[in-house]
Structure formats: C-alpha cells, structure tokens
mmCIF file of C-alpha atoms in Angstrom:
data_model
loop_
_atom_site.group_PDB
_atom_site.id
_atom_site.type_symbol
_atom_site.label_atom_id
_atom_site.label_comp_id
_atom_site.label_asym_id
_atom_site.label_seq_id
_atom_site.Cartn_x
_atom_site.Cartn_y
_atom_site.Cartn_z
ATOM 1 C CA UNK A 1 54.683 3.206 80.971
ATOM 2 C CA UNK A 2 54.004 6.695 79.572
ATOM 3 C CA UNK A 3 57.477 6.683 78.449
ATOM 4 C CA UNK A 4 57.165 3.529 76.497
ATOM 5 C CA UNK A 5 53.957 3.981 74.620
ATOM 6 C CA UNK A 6 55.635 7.120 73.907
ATOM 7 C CA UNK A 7 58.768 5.436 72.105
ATOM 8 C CA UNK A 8 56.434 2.929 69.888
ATOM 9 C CA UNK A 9 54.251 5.720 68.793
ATOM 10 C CA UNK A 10 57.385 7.051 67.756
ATOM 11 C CA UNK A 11 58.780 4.118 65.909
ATOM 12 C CA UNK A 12 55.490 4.012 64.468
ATOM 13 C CA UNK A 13 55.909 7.554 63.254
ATOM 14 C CA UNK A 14 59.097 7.492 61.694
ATOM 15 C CA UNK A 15 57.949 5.817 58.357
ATOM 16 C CA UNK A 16 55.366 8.651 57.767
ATOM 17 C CA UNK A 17 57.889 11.208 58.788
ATOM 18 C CA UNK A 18 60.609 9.102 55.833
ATOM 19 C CA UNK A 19 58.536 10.238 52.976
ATOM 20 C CA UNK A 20 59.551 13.814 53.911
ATOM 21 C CA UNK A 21 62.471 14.924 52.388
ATOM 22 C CA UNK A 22 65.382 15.556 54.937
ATOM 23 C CA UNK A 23 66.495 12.402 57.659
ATOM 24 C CA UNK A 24 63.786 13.289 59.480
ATOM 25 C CA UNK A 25 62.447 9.500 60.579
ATOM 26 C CA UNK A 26 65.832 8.464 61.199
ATOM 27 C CA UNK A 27 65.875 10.800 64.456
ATOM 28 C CA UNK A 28 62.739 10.309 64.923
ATOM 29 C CA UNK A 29 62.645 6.447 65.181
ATOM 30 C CA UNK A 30 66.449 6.843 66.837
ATOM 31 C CA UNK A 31 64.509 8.360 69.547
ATOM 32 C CA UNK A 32 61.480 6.133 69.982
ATOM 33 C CA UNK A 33 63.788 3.393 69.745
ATOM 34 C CA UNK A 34 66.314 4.876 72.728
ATOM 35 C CA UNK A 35 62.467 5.151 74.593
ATOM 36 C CA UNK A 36 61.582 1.222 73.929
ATOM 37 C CA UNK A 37 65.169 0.104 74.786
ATOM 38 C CA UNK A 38 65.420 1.950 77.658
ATOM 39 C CA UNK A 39 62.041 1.393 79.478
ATOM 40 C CA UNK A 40 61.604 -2.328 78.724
ATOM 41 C CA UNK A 41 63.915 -5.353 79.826
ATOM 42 C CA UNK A 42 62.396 -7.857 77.201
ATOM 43 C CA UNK A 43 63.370 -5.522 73.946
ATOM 44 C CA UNK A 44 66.184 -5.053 75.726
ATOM 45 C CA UNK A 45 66.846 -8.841 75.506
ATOM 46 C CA UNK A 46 65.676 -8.851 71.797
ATOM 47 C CA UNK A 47 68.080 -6.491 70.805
ATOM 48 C CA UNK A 48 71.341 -7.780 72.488
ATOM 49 C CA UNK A 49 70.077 -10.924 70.832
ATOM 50 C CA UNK A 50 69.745 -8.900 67.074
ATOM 51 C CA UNK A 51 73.087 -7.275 68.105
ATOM 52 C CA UNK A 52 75.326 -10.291 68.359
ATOM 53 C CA UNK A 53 73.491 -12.372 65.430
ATOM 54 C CA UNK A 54 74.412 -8.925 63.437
ATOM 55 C CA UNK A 55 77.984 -7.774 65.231
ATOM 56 C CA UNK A 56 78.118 -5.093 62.012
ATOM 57 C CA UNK A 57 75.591 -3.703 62.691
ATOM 58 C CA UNK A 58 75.836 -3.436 66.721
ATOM 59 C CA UNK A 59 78.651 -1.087 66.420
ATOM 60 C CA UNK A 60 76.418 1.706 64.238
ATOM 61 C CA UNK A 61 73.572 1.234 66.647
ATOM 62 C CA UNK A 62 75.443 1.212 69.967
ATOM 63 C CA UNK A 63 77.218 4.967 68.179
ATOM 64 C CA UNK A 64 74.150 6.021 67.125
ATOM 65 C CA UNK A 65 72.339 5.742 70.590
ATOM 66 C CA UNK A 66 75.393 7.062 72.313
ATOM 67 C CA UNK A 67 75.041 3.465 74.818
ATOM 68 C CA UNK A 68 76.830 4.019 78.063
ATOM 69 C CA UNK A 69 77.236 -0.172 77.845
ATOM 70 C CA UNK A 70 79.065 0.533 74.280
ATOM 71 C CA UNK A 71 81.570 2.629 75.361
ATOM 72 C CA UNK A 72 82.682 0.522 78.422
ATOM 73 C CA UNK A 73 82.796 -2.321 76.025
ATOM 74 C CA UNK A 74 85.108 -0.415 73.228
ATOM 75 C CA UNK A 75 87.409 0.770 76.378
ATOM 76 C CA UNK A 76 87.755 -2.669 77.858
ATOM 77 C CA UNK A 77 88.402 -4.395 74.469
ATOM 78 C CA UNK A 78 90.888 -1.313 73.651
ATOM 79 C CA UNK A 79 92.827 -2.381 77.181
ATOM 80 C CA UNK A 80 92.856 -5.932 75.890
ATOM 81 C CA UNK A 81 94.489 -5.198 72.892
ATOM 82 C CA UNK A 82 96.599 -2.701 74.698
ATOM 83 C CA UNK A 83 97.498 -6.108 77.144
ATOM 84 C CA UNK A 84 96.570 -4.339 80.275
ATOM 85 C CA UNK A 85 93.969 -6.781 81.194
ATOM 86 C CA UNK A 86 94.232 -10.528 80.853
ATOM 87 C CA UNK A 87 91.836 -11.846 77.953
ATOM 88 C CA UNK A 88 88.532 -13.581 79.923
ATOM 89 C CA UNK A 89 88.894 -17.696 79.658
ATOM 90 C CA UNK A 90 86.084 -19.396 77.428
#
C-alpha cells in the first residue's frame, strides 16, 4: 500500500519537477509509474488496455520500464518470424 501511494505521489510530482531544466520528471514519473503498475492489478488492466489501443507507443513504454513481460514477448515474436514456433490460430 505504502508502495503505491508512494508511486502516485510520484506521478504527481513529476510535472513540478518538468519545469526544471534537465529530464528530471521523466525519471521521476518513469518511476512512480513502474510503482502504480507494479503494485495494482486494475492499472495494470488500464494500461494493457492503453497499450494495445496505442501499439506505438507500447513498445517505448514496455523499453522504457525495462518489462520482464516485454522482452518475452519481443523473443517469442522474434522465434515466429524466425519459424521456430508455429504462429497461434485466431
């Protein structure tokens, strides 16, 4: 709980900390962000939601917070192109 006021106070922070020259509330909300995501299933479920209405985007955020979930996808889409796994049936 501690963990996730933390990450919104942060988010709320990173505006404030934008006005001061350098990329300084771009780390900053980065982090509150990686705090929210990671301590709270329903943004969770907002944000895979924002991430496939937005698929350009999804790739600099999934980088940017270094997701575990983002690299297994890139390596299992890599072996699909590759043709070492069977393309899934939709």
């Amino acid at each position: 709980m501690v963990e996730l006021v933390t990450g919104f106070v942060l988010i709320a922070l990173s505006p404030i900390l934008g006005v001061i020259p350098g990329p300084g509330g771009i780390f900053v909300f980065a982090a509150g962000l990686w705090l929210v995501l990671r301590n709270s299933c329903k943004a969770r479920r907002l944000f895979v939601r924002h991430k496939r209405r937005w698929p350009r985007v999804e790739a600099f955020v999934d980088k940017a917070l270094q997701r575990k979930s983002a690299l297994r996808r890139h390596r299992l889409e890599k072996s699909r192109a590759e043709g070492r796994i069977a393309q899934p049936a939709r």
